[in-house]
Amino acid sequence: MFRKVQIPQPLIQSLQGVEGFDEAAFLNVHTSATPITSIRVHPQKSEAIHDIFSGSIERVPWSSHGYYLSERPSFTFDPLFHAGCYYVQEASSMFIEQVLQQTVDLSKPLKILDLCAAPGGKSTLIQSLLSKSSLLVSNEVIRQRVNVLKDNIVKWGCNNVIVTHNDPRDFAKLKGFFDVIVVDAPCSGSGLFKKDEDAIKEWSENNVILCSQRQQRILADVMPALKENGIIIYSTCSYSKEEDEDILDWLSTAFSLSNIRLDTKPEWHIVETTSQLRNYGYRFWPHLLRGEGFFVAAFRKNDGEKFKNKTRFVSRPVTRQLAMQLDSWMDISEQELQNVKGSIYAWPKVMYEDYDLLLQHLRVVYSGTLAGALVHNKFIPDHALAMSPLIHTEVSGTEVDASTAIAYLQRKNIEIPGLDAGWNVIRYRGHNLGWVNVLPTRINNYYPKELRILKEKP
Ligand code: SAM
C-alpha cells in the first residue's frame, strides 16, 4: 500500500544525527508500510489465540501476551473483544512490561500510579503483571477520557485498580506513597504519523516546545508522590529530542534520580540512546521494528519523604444481611464490602486502608469491583460484577452463539428459551458479557447503554 505522506521538514531536520534515525528508511516506512495490527491477550481469560484469529499470528518479541495479527479483524463484531479477552494495543508500548520486570520485584505488593492513563492500554498491561496484593491507581485528567478508561478497567475485570480523575499536582499531597509512577506523557505525537494522518496536520515545532514544557510540569508535580528508591518510568510517542532525551537530562538535573540502563536483545532492534548527560533512553523506530514510534526511560529516586498517613479511617460497612446476599453472587472471602452512597463496592481486604485513603484524597471514579446497587433495599448487580473474576461461576446464566451475543451487545431484545427467572449472565465461549433480567413475559437486556455496539454487522 502506498500513501502520500508529508512528514514535516523541520522534524526531519531535527532528527539528523539522532541514534537510529535513517532518513530514507524513515520516509519509506511512512509511505509504503502496511499497517501493523497487534493485540495483547488477557492472561486469565486464556483462549487459544489461533481459535480467535485467522491468518498468521506472531509474538511481539518483548511481550509475554502480545501478538501481531496478519489480518485486522472487525474487533467490534467479536464478542471476545467485549468480554475483555484481549486489548488492541500498539506493539512498542508493550515494552513497559520489560521496564517493570527489570526495575521492580513484581511479586511484592506494590503501589503503582499510571498518571496519564486513558484509554488504558498501559494500565491493563500493568494490571496483568501485578500481584494480587498490589494496587494500581489509573488516573486521567481529561474529563471526556475518564469514562473510556473506567470502561476498559471494568472490561479487563480488575479488582485492584482505582480509577481517578485528578490533575497531576493533586498527587503531591500523597508524599512518598507510590513505589512506581508511570508517566506516559501527552506529546506532539510524531510517533503516530504512520497510522494517524491527523497527527501530521497537528504537528508543529511550537507544539513540541509546548509539550516539553508541559511534560516537565507534569513530572515536577507528581515527583513528591514517589517514595525513596521508587521508580519513575517516562514515555512518549514523540521522536523529538526535546520531549525525549532532553527531558531525561532535565529530570536528572532537577531531581535526585539515577537513570536505569535496561537490557534489550539485539534482535528486537530497539535503539539505546545516550543523552548529553549520559542518561539512557530507548527509541522504537518504525523502520527498524514492527511497532509505532515510542520512547521510554526509567529512573530510581534517591531521596524522598516516608509516607505519613494522617487520615482517619472511615468505614462504610454493608449490613450483615446484604453481605450474606452478596456471598451467593461472588467470592467475598478476601473482600471488604463498602456501601458508598448506595453503590456496593468490593475492595481487596489487604488494600482496604489504601482504598479508603485515596477515596478521601482524590476524585475516585471507580474502585475495586462495583458489585451493584441497593435500590429500595433490593440488590441490583452491576455490569462490573459480571466482568469480574470474583463472580461465582454458578450464578445463573447461559451460553449464546455469536449472533445472539452480538444482538445482546447491540442491546437488542433477545429471546432465549428456558432461562431461570431473575438475573442471568450471558456468556460467549465461557466468557461473561453482561446481565439480562428474565421477567415472566420478557427478557430485559442490561448491557450498559453507553457500551452498546451502535453499528449493524455488514
Ligand atoms: N497511557 C495511555 C495508554 O497506554 O492507553 C495513553 C496516554 S496518552 C499518550 C497521554 C494522556 O495524557 C492522555 O490520556 C491525555 O488526556 C493525558 N493528558 C493530557 N494533558 C495532561 C496533563 N496536563 N496532565 C496529565 N495528563 C494529561
GROMACS .gro file of C-alpha atoms and ligand atoms in nm:
model
  485
    1MET     CA    1   0.000   0.000   0.000
    2PHE     CA    2   0.142   0.340  -0.099
    3ARG     CA    3   0.033   0.660   0.068
    4LYS     CA    4   0.135   1.015   0.003
    5VAL     CA    5   0.253   1.128   0.342
    6GLN     CA    6   0.422   1.461   0.400
    7ILE     CA    7   0.645   1.434   0.705
    8PRO     CA    8   0.719   1.791   0.828
    9GLN     CA    9   1.063   1.901   0.710
   10PRO     CA   10   1.158   2.069   1.042
   11LEU     CA   11   1.105   1.732   1.214
   12ILE     CA   12   1.328   1.554   0.962
   13GLN     CA   13   1.592   1.823   1.012
   14SER     CA   14   1.577   1.791   1.389
   15LEU     CA   15   1.626   1.416   1.375
   16GLN     CA   16   1.952   1.425   1.177
   17GLY     CA   17   2.219   1.263   1.391
   18VAL     CA   18   1.973   1.106   1.640
   19GLU     CA   19   2.073   0.746   1.707
   20GLY     CA   20   1.882   0.503   1.486
   21PHE     CA   21   1.741   0.770   1.253
   22ASP     CA   22   1.779   0.691   0.884
   23GLU     CA   23   1.602   0.950   0.672
   24ALA     CA   24   1.539   0.735   0.364
   25ALA     CA   25   1.418   0.432   0.560
   26PHE     CA   26   1.209   0.651   0.789
   27LEU     CA   27   1.034   0.826   0.498
   28ASN     CA   28   0.989   0.496   0.319
   29VAL     CA   29   0.818   0.325   0.611
   30HIS     CA   30   0.569   0.613   0.630
   31THR     CA   31   0.469   0.583   0.267
   32SER     CA   32   0.487   0.215   0.193
   33ALA     CA   33   0.432   0.014   0.507
   34THR     CA   34   0.120  -0.190   0.557
   35PRO     CA   35  -0.047  -0.111   0.890
   36ILE     CA   36   0.052  -0.328   1.183
   37THR     CA   37  -0.219  -0.484   1.397
   38SER     CA   38  -0.128  -0.611   1.740
   39ILE     CA   39  -0.323  -0.728   2.040
   40ARG     CA   40  -0.244  -0.835   2.395
   41VAL     CA   41  -0.441  -1.124   2.539
   42HIS     CA   42  -0.580  -1.133   2.892
   43PRO     CA   43  -0.368  -1.385   3.082
   44GLN     CA   44  -0.660  -1.506   3.296
   45LYS     CA   45  -0.918  -1.525   3.017
   46SER     CA   46  -0.699  -1.752   2.815
   47GLU     CA   47  -0.830  -1.852   2.479
   48ALA     CA   48  -0.623  -2.038   2.225
   49ILE     CA   49  -0.510  -1.743   2.017
   50HIS     CA   50  -0.540  -1.945   1.694
   51ASP     CA   51  -0.905  -2.015   1.778
   52ILE     CA   52  -0.982  -1.644   1.789
   53PHE     CA   53  -0.791  -1.507   1.493
   54SER     CA   54  -0.728  -1.634   1.144
   55GLY     CA   55  -0.421  -1.565   0.934
   56SER     CA   56  -0.070  -1.582   1.064
   57ILE     CA   57  -0.003  -1.485   1.424
   58GLU     CA   58   0.337  -1.393   1.561
   59ARG     CA   59   0.454  -1.300   1.908
   60VAL     CA   60   0.558  -0.946   1.993
   61PRO     CA   61   0.913  -1.036   2.098
   62TRP     CA   62   0.935  -0.820   2.414
   63SER     CA   63   0.591  -0.911   2.544
   64SER     CA   64   0.453  -1.224   2.717
   65HIS     CA   65   0.099  -1.181   2.588
   66GLY     CA   66   0.132  -0.962   2.280
   67TYR     CA   67   0.076  -1.084   1.924
   68TYR     CA   68   0.091  -0.943   1.572
   69LEU     CA   69  -0.203  -1.035   1.353
   70SER     CA   70  -0.154  -1.063   0.978
   71GLU     CA   71  -0.518  -0.963   0.921
   72ARG     CA   72  -0.715  -0.693   1.100
   73PRO     CA   73  -1.046  -0.847   1.201
   74SER     CA   74  -1.355  -0.648   1.290
   75PHE     CA   75  -1.295  -0.622   1.664
   76THR     CA   76  -1.635  -0.455   1.708
   77PHE     CA   77  -1.814  -0.770   1.597
   78ASP     CA   78  -1.604  -1.010   1.802
   79PRO     CA   79  -1.784  -1.087   2.133
   80LEU     CA   80  -1.449  -1.191   2.285
   81PHE     CA   81  -1.324  -0.835   2.243
   82HIS     CA   82  -1.621  -0.714   2.450
   83ALA     CA   83  -1.559  -0.991   2.703
   84GLY     CA   84  -1.212  -0.843   2.766
   85CYS     CA   85  -1.026  -1.147   2.635
   86TYR     CA   86  -0.776  -0.916   2.463
   87TYR     CA   87  -0.684  -0.548   2.427
   88VAL     CA   88  -0.589  -0.396   2.092
   89GLN     CA   89  -0.256  -0.234   2.168
   90GLU     CA   90   0.027  -0.095   1.967
   91ALA     CA   91   0.331  -0.328   1.998
   92SER     CA   92   0.605  -0.082   2.102
   93SER     CA   93   0.405   0.025   2.410
   94MET     CA   94   0.404  -0.334   2.533
   95PHE     CA   95   0.772  -0.282   2.620
   96ILE     CA   96   0.651  -0.132   2.951
   97GLU     CA   97   0.639  -0.497   3.065
   98GLN     CA   98   1.017  -0.523   3.022
   99VAL     CA   99   1.074  -0.195   3.203
  100LEU     CA  100   0.872  -0.309   3.503
  101GLN     CA  101   1.025  -0.656   3.510
  102GLN     CA  102   1.374  -0.512   3.501
  103THR     CA  103   1.324  -0.240   3.763
  104VAL     CA  104   1.092  -0.379   4.033
  105ASP     CA  105   1.009  -0.706   4.204
  106LEU     CA  106   0.661  -0.770   4.067
  107SER     CA  107   0.592  -1.047   4.317
  108LYS     CA  108   0.592  -0.789   4.602
  109PRO     CA  109   0.292  -0.577   4.700
  110LEU     CA  110   0.345  -0.255   4.505
  111LYS     CA  111   0.163   0.073   4.474
  112ILE     CA  112   0.175   0.196   4.116
  113LEU     CA  113   0.042   0.517   3.967
  114ASP     CA  114  -0.031   0.534   3.594
  115LEU     CA  115  -0.067   0.911   3.576
  116CYS     CA  116  -0.172   0.967   3.214
  117ALA     CA  117  -0.374   0.651   3.169
  118ALA     CA  118  -0.665   0.689   2.923
  119PRO     CA  119  -0.771   0.488   2.731
  120GLY     CA  120  -0.600   0.225   2.947
  121GLY     CA  121  -0.353   0.033   2.728
  122LYS     CA  122  -0.068   0.058   2.975
  123SER     CA  123  -0.295   0.027   3.278
  124THR     CA  124  -0.443  -0.305   3.163
  125LEU     CA  125  -0.093  -0.425   3.078
  126ILE     CA  126   0.044  -0.321   3.419
  127GLN     CA  127  -0.254  -0.477   3.597
  128SER     CA  128  -0.184  -0.811   3.428
  129LEU     CA  129   0.171  -0.805   3.563
  130LEU     CA  130   0.095  -0.713   3.924
  131SER     CA  131   0.050  -0.946   4.219
  132LYS     CA  132  -0.297  -0.968   4.375
  133SER     CA  133  -0.188  -0.757   4.669
  134SER     CA  134  -0.062  -0.472   4.453
  135LEU     CA  135  -0.258  -0.156   4.387
  136LEU     CA  136  -0.277   0.033   4.059
  137VAL     CA  137  -0.407   0.389   4.054
  138SER     CA  138  -0.507   0.466   3.700
  139ASN     CA  139  -0.552   0.840   3.650
  140GLU     CA  140  -0.678   1.061   3.370
  141VAL     CA  141  -0.704   1.439   3.393
  142ILE     CA  142  -0.926   1.497   3.088
  143ARG     CA  143  -1.294   1.455   3.180
  144GLN     CA  144  -1.406   1.316   2.842
  145ARG     CA  145  -1.140   1.044   2.858
  146VAL     CA  146  -1.202   0.914   3.210
  147ASN     CA  147  -1.507   0.708   3.124
  148VAL     CA  148  -1.339   0.510   2.850
  149LEU     CA  149  -1.057   0.439   3.094
  150LYS     CA  150  -1.305   0.319   3.357
  151ASP     CA  151  -1.489   0.105   3.099
  152ASN     CA  152  -1.165  -0.061   2.991
  153ILE     CA  153  -1.066  -0.130   3.353
  154VAL     CA  154  -1.409  -0.287   3.416
  155LYS     CA  155  -1.387  -0.492   3.096
  156TRP     CA  156  -1.043  -0.619   3.198
  157GLY     CA  157  -1.205  -0.749   3.520
  158CYS     CA  158  -0.978  -0.565   3.763
  159ASN     CA  159  -1.029  -0.566   4.139
  160ASN     CA  160  -0.703  -0.399   4.244
  161VAL     CA  161  -0.739  -0.081   4.041
  162ILE     CA  162  -0.864   0.263   4.144
  163VAL     CA  163  -0.957   0.497   3.861
  164THR     CA  164  -0.911   0.865   3.944
  165HIS     CA  165  -0.977   1.192   3.766
  166ASN     CA  166  -0.713   1.428   3.904
  167ASP     CA  167  -0.463   1.685   3.796
  168PRO     CA  168  -0.103   1.563   3.842
  169ARG     CA  169  -0.050   1.826   4.113
  170ASP     CA  170  -0.323   1.665   4.328
  171PHE     CA  171  -0.089   1.370   4.389
  172ALA     CA  172   0.172   1.586   4.559
  173LYS     CA  173  -0.017   1.555   4.888
  174LEU     CA  174   0.046   1.177   4.882
  175LYS     CA  175   0.416   1.230   4.958
  176GLY     CA  176   0.621   0.913   4.923
  177PHE     CA  177   0.313   0.694   4.862
  178PHE     CA  178   0.397   0.519   4.533
  179ASP     CA  179   0.663   0.257   4.455
  180VAL     CA  180   0.632   0.320   4.082
  181ILE     CA  181   0.496   0.611   3.879
  182VAL     CA  182   0.439   0.573   3.506
  183VAL     CA  183   0.417   0.897   3.309
  184ASP     CA  184   0.310   0.815   2.953
  185ALA     CA  185   0.311   1.182   2.874
  186PRO     CA  186   0.089   1.378   2.636
  187CYS     CA  187   0.322   1.468   2.348
  188SER     CA  188   0.345   1.609   1.996
  189GLY     CA  189   0.260   1.263   1.860
  190SER     CA  190   0.509   1.221   1.574
  191GLY     CA  191   0.543   0.853   1.664
  192LEU     CA  192   0.185   0.808   1.544
  193PHE     CA  193   0.236   0.960   1.197
  194LYS     CA  194   0.233   0.617   1.034
  195LYS     CA  195  -0.119   0.533   1.147
  196ASP     CA  196  -0.274   0.873   1.210
  197GLU     CA  197  -0.255   1.141   0.943
  198ASP     CA  198  -0.424   1.395   1.170
  199ALA     CA  199  -0.118   1.376   1.395
  200ILE     CA  200   0.085   1.509   1.098
  201LYS     CA  201  -0.153   1.800   1.046
  202GLU     CA  202  -0.138   1.893   1.413
  203TRP     CA  203   0.241   1.874   1.443
  204SER     CA  204   0.446   2.194   1.476
  205GLU     CA  205   0.783   2.292   1.620
  206ASN     CA  206   0.600   2.520   1.857
  207ASN     CA  207   0.386   2.234   1.983
  208VAL     CA  208   0.700   2.028   2.052
  209ILE     CA  209   0.822   2.308   2.279
  210LEU     CA  210   0.484   2.345   2.449
  211CYS     CA  211   0.466   1.968   2.503
  212SER     CA  212   0.816   1.954   2.651
  213GLN     CA  213   0.725   2.232   2.896
  214ARG     CA  214   0.405   2.050   2.989
  215GLN     CA  215   0.596   1.723   3.035
  216GLN     CA  216   0.831   1.896   3.281
  217ARG     CA  217   0.536   2.043   3.468
  218ILE     CA  218   0.364   1.705   3.494
  219LEU     CA  219   0.681   1.531   3.615
  220ALA     CA  220   0.759   1.802   3.870
  221ASP     CA  221   0.401   1.796   4.001
  222VAL     CA  222   0.392   1.422   4.058
  223MET     CA  223   0.750   1.365   4.179
  224PRO     CA  224   0.677   1.417   4.553
  225ALA     CA  225   0.436   1.120   4.543
  226LEU     CA  226   0.723   0.882   4.456
  227LYS     CA  227   0.894   0.719   4.755
  228GLU     CA  228   1.267   0.692   4.811
  229ASN     CA  229   1.408   0.416   4.587
  230GLY     CA  230   1.085   0.431   4.387
  231ILE     CA  231   1.087   0.402   4.008
  232ILE     CA  232   0.967   0.661   3.761
  233ILE     CA  233   0.900   0.542   3.407
  234TYR     CA  234   0.873   0.814   3.145
  235SER     CA  235   0.749   0.753   2.791
  236THR     CA  236   0.625   0.942   2.487
  237CYS     CA  237   0.519   0.867   2.131
  238SER     CA  238   0.730   1.155   2.001
  239TYR     CA  239   1.060   1.140   1.811
  240SER     CA  240   1.166   1.488   1.920
  241LYS     CA  241   1.469   1.508   2.146
  242GLU     CA  242   1.309   1.800   2.330
  243GLU     CA  243   1.043   1.557   2.458
  244ASP     CA  244   1.272   1.256   2.497
  245GLU     CA  245   1.645   1.274   2.582
  246ASP     CA  246   1.627   1.641   2.685
  247ILE     CA  247   1.354   1.557   2.937
  248LEU     CA  248   1.578   1.287   3.084
  249ASP     CA  249   1.854   1.543   3.131
  250TRP     CA  250   1.614   1.790   3.284
  251LEU     CA  251   1.486   1.518   3.521
  252SER     CA  252   1.833   1.416   3.635
  253THR     CA  253   1.926   1.779   3.696
  254ALA     CA  254   1.609   1.891   3.871
  255PHE     CA  255   1.572   1.585   4.099
  256SER     CA  256   1.790   1.334   4.275
  257LEU     CA  257   1.737   1.045   4.033
  258SER     CA  258   1.956   0.768   3.895
  259ASN     CA  259   1.892   0.663   3.539
  260ILE     CA  260   1.848   0.287   3.490
  261ARG     CA  261   2.004   0.109   3.196
  262LEU     CA  262   1.773  -0.159   3.054
  263ASP     CA  263   1.851  -0.482   2.876
  264THR     CA  264   1.727  -0.525   2.523
  265LYS     CA  265   1.804  -0.805   2.282
  266PRO     CA  266   1.983  -0.710   1.957
  267GLU     CA  267   1.717  -0.892   1.753
  268TRP     CA  268   1.449  -0.658   1.894
  269HIS     CA  269   1.613  -0.363   1.712
  270ILE     CA  270   1.530  -0.119   1.990
  271VAL     CA  271   1.784   0.164   1.987
  272GLU     CA  272   1.950   0.262   2.314
  273THR     CA  273   2.029   0.632   2.308
  274THR     CA  274   2.257   0.830   2.535
  275SER     CA  275   2.166   1.186   2.621
  276GLN     CA  276   2.413   1.469   2.673
  277LEU     CA  277   2.422   1.394   3.045
  278ARG     CA  278   2.462   1.023   2.974
  279ASN     CA  279   2.111   0.913   3.059
  280TYR     CA  280   1.991   0.607   2.870
  281GLY     CA  281   1.666   0.609   2.677
  282TYR     CA  282   1.510   0.358   2.439
  283ARG     CA  283   1.381   0.450   2.096
  284PHE     CA  284   1.143   0.246   1.887
  285TRP     CA  285   1.184   0.341   1.520
  286PRO     CA  286   0.919   0.205   1.282
  287HIS     CA  287   1.178   0.146   1.010
  288LEU     CA  288   1.371  -0.085   1.244
  289LEU     CA  289   1.095  -0.284   1.418
  290ARG     CA  290   0.727  -0.371   1.395
  291GLY     CA  291   0.572  -0.102   1.612
  292GLU     CA  292   0.493   0.269   1.617
  293GLY     CA  293   0.736   0.539   1.728
  294PHE     CA  294   0.793   0.524   2.103
  295PHE     CA  295   1.045   0.638   2.361
  296VAL     CA  296   1.090   0.518   2.717
  297ALA     CA  297   1.334   0.556   3.006
  298ALA     CA  298   1.341   0.471   3.376
  299PHE     CA  299   1.493   0.631   3.687
  300ARG     CA  300   1.529   0.539   4.053
  301LYS     CA  301   1.461   0.814   4.307
  302ASN     CA  302   1.742   0.868   4.554
  303ASP     CA  303   1.556   1.071   4.814
  304GLY     CA  304   1.200   1.123   4.930
  305GLU     CA  305   0.984   1.151   5.234
  306LYS     CA  306   0.834   0.849   5.405
  307PHE     CA  307   0.460   0.842   5.354
  308LYS     CA  308   0.281   0.950   5.672
  309ASN     CA  309  -0.083   0.867   5.692
  310LYS     CA  310  -0.268   1.138   5.881
  311THR     CA  311  -0.610   1.034   5.753
  312ARG     CA  312  -0.870   0.891   5.988
  313PHE     CA  313  -1.032   0.580   5.853
  314VAL     CA  314  -1.391   0.590   5.752
  315SER     CA  315  -1.587   0.269   5.728
  316ARG     CA  316  -1.897   0.238   5.514
  317PRO     CA  317  -1.998  -0.115   5.603
  318VAL     CA  318  -2.285  -0.305   5.446
  319THR     CA  319  -2.544  -0.483   5.659
  320ARG     CA  320  -2.481  -0.845   5.756
  321GLN     CA  321  -2.790  -0.936   5.557
  322LEU     CA  322  -2.654  -0.776   5.238
  323ALA     CA  323  -2.314  -0.939   5.291
  324MET     CA  324  -2.488  -1.278   5.310
  325GLN     CA  325  -2.679  -1.198   4.995
  326LEU     CA  326  -2.360  -1.092   4.811
  327ASP     CA  327  -2.192  -1.412   4.920
  328SER     CA  328  -2.422  -1.600   4.684
  329TRP     CA  329  -2.312  -1.385   4.388
  330MET     CA  330  -1.939  -1.351   4.439
  331ASP     CA  331  -1.636  -1.463   4.636
  332ILE     CA  332  -1.624  -1.212   4.921
  333SER     CA  333  -1.376  -1.403   5.136
  334GLU     CA  334  -1.090  -1.160   5.067
  335GLN     CA  335  -1.309  -0.855   5.010
  336GLU     CA  336  -1.412  -0.563   5.224
  337LEU     CA  337  -1.765  -0.466   5.124
  338GLN     CA  338  -1.837  -0.097   5.128
  339ASN     CA  339  -2.155   0.098   5.077
  340VAL     CA  340  -2.057   0.423   4.906
  341LYS     CA  341  -2.381   0.624   4.872
  342GLY     CA  342  -2.585   0.316   4.784
  343SER     CA  343  -2.325   0.166   4.548
  344ILE     CA  344  -2.179  -0.156   4.684
  345TYR     CA  345  -1.808  -0.196   4.619
  346ALA     CA  346  -1.580  -0.489   4.694
  347TRP     CA  347  -1.232  -0.374   4.790
  348PRO     CA  348  -0.947  -0.620   4.846
  349LYS     CA  349  -0.909  -0.658   5.226
  350VAL     CA  350  -0.530  -0.628   5.207
  351MET     CA  351  -0.564  -0.284   5.048
  352TYR     CA  352  -0.862  -0.155   5.238
  353GLU     CA  353  -0.667   0.123   5.412
  354ASP     CA  354  -0.516   0.247   5.087
  355TYR     CA  355  -0.853   0.246   4.913
  356ASP     CA  356  -1.009   0.441   5.196
  357LEU     CA  357  -0.725   0.693   5.199
  358LEU     CA  358  -0.741   0.751   4.824
  359LEU     CA  359  -1.118   0.783   4.831
  360GLN     CA  360  -1.075   1.064   5.082
  361HIS     CA  361  -0.796   1.245   4.895
  362LEU     CA  362  -0.862   1.201   4.525
  363ARG     CA  363  -1.152   1.222   4.281
  364VAL     CA  364  -1.217   0.850   4.263
  365VAL     CA  365  -1.428   0.748   3.965
  366TYR     CA  366  -1.411   0.374   4.024
  367SER     CA  367  -1.254   0.142   4.281
  368GLY     CA  368  -1.218  -0.232   4.327
  369THR     CA  369  -1.527  -0.404   4.190
  370LEU     CA  370  -1.865  -0.235   4.175
  371ALA     CA  371  -2.082  -0.529   4.276
  372GLY     CA  372  -2.413  -0.349   4.240
  373ALA     CA  373  -2.655  -0.104   4.394
  374LEU     CA  374  -2.917  -0.114   4.663
  375VAL     CA  375  -3.247   0.002   4.518
  376HIS     CA  376  -3.541   0.001   4.761
  377ASN     CA  377  -3.340  -0.244   4.967
  378LYS     CA  378  -3.304  -0.481   4.671
  379PHE     CA  379  -2.962  -0.570   4.534
  380ILE     CA  380  -2.922  -0.497   4.162
  381PRO     CA  381  -2.599  -0.646   4.022
  382ASP     CA  382  -2.373  -0.415   3.821
  383HIS     CA  383  -2.216  -0.487   3.481
  384ALA     CA  384  -1.875  -0.479   3.654
  385LEU     CA  385  -1.971  -0.780   3.865
  386ALA     CA  386  -2.044  -0.982   3.551
  387MET     CA  387  -1.697  -0.890   3.418
  388SER     CA  388  -1.519  -0.963   3.745
  389PRO     CA  389  -1.325  -1.279   3.825
  390LEU     CA  390  -1.490  -1.260   4.169
  391ILE     CA  391  -1.833  -1.363   4.035
  392HIS     CA  392  -1.929  -1.722   4.119
  393THR     CA  393  -1.933  -1.949   3.816
  394GLU     CA  394  -2.260  -2.098   3.948
  395VAL     CA  395  -2.451  -1.770   3.903
  396SER     CA  396  -2.743  -1.841   3.668
  397GLY     CA  397  -2.656  -1.784   3.309
  398THR     CA  398  -2.650  -1.914   2.961
  399GLU     CA  399  -2.413  -1.970   2.672
  400VAL     CA  400  -2.513  -1.797   2.348
  401ASP     CA  401  -2.390  -1.825   1.991
  402ALA     CA  402  -2.203  -1.546   1.814
  403SER     CA  403  -2.506  -1.384   1.650
  404THR     CA  404  -2.708  -1.379   1.976
  405ALA     CA  405  -2.401  -1.241   2.153
  406ILE     CA  406  -2.378  -0.955   1.901
  407ALA     CA  407  -2.752  -0.884   1.930
  408TYR     CA  408  -2.708  -0.877   2.308
  409LEU     CA  409  -2.410  -0.639   2.277
  410GLN     CA  410  -2.622  -0.418   2.049
  411ARG     CA  411  -2.869  -0.408   2.337
  412LYS     CA  412  -3.144  -0.559   2.126
  413ASN     CA  413  -3.422  -0.770   2.268
  414ILE     CA  414  -3.307  -1.129   2.268
  415GLU     CA  415  -3.513  -1.442   2.301
  416ILE     CA  416  -3.358  -1.730   2.490
  417PRO     CA  417  -3.597  -2.005   2.597
  418GLY     CA  418  -3.559  -2.186   2.928
  419LEU     CA  419  -3.378  -1.924   3.136
  420ASP     CA  420  -3.433  -1.907   3.514
  421ALA     CA  421  -3.641  -1.611   3.627
  422GLY     CA  422  -3.436  -1.317   3.752
  423TRP     CA  423  -3.074  -1.219   3.684
  424ASN     CA  424  -2.874  -1.426   3.435
  425VAL     CA  425  -2.528  -1.383   3.292
  426ILE     CA  426  -2.490  -1.403   2.915
  427ARG     CA  427  -2.178  -1.600   2.823
  428TYR     CA  428  -1.997  -1.647   2.498
  429ARG     CA  429  -1.745  -1.934   2.482
  430GLY     CA  430  -1.749  -1.935   2.862
  431HIS     CA  431  -1.671  -1.562   2.894
  432ASN     CA  432  -1.920  -1.330   3.059
  433LEU     CA  433  -2.063  -1.045   2.853
  434GLY     CA  434  -2.318  -0.895   3.094
  435TRP     CA  435  -2.661  -0.935   3.253
  436VAL     CA  436  -3.018  -0.994   3.149
  437ASN     CA  437  -3.315  -0.990   3.383
  438VAL     CA  438  -3.572  -1.255   3.298
  439LEU     CA  439  -3.930  -1.147   3.369
  440PRO     CA  440  -4.242  -1.365   3.317
  441THR     CA  441  -4.320  -1.203   2.982
  442ARG     CA  442  -3.986  -1.077   2.850
  443ILE     CA  443  -3.610  -1.064   2.890
  444ASN     CA  444  -3.467  -0.725   2.982
  445ASN     CA  445  -3.125  -0.659   2.830
  446TYR     CA  446  -2.899  -0.495   3.091
  447TYR     CA  447  -2.594  -0.445   2.873
  448PRO     CA  448  -2.481  -0.087   2.956
  449LYS     CA  449  -2.628   0.161   2.710
  450GLU     CA  450  -2.304   0.354   2.674
  451LEU     CA  451  -2.111   0.039   2.574
  452ARG     CA  452  -2.354  -0.098   2.317
  453ILE     CA  453  -2.245  -0.165   1.959
  454LEU     CA  454  -2.411   0.106   1.751
  455LYS     CA  455  -2.335  -0.036   1.407
  456GLU     CA  456  -2.507  -0.318   1.222
  457LYS     CA  457  -2.291  -0.605   1.109
  458PRO     CA  458  -2.206  -0.558   0.740
  459SAM     N1  459  -0.120   0.564   2.874
  459SAM     C1  460  -0.229   0.564   2.779
  459SAM     C2  461  -0.243   0.425   2.720
  459SAM     O1  462  -0.146   0.350   2.718
  459SAM     O2  463  -0.356   0.388   2.678
  459SAM     C3  464  -0.209   0.670   2.672
  459SAM     C4  465  -0.186   0.807   2.731
  459SAM     S1  466  -0.171   0.938   2.617
  459SAM     C5  467  -0.013   0.915   2.549
  459SAM     C6  468  -0.147   1.074   2.724
  459SAM     C7  469  -0.260   1.103   2.819
  459SAM     O3  470  -0.227   1.220   2.896
  459SAM     C8  471  -0.393   1.134   2.753
  459SAM     O4  472  -0.492   1.050   2.803
  459SAM     C9  473  -0.421   1.279   2.789
  459SAM     O5  474  -0.558   1.303   2.808
  459SAM    C10  475  -0.344   1.295   2.918
  459SAM     N2  476  -0.309   1.436   2.946
  459SAM    C11  477  -0.328   1.545   2.868
  459SAM     N3  478  -0.287   1.656   2.932
  459SAM    C12  479  -0.242   1.619   3.052
  459SAM    C13  480  -0.188   1.686   3.164
  459SAM     N4  481  -0.170   1.818   3.163
  459SAM     N5  482  -0.155   1.615   3.273
  459SAM    C14  483  -0.169   1.482   3.274
  459SAM     N6  484  -0.218   1.411   3.172
  459SAM    C15  485  -0.255   1.477   3.062
   0.00000   0.00000   0.00000
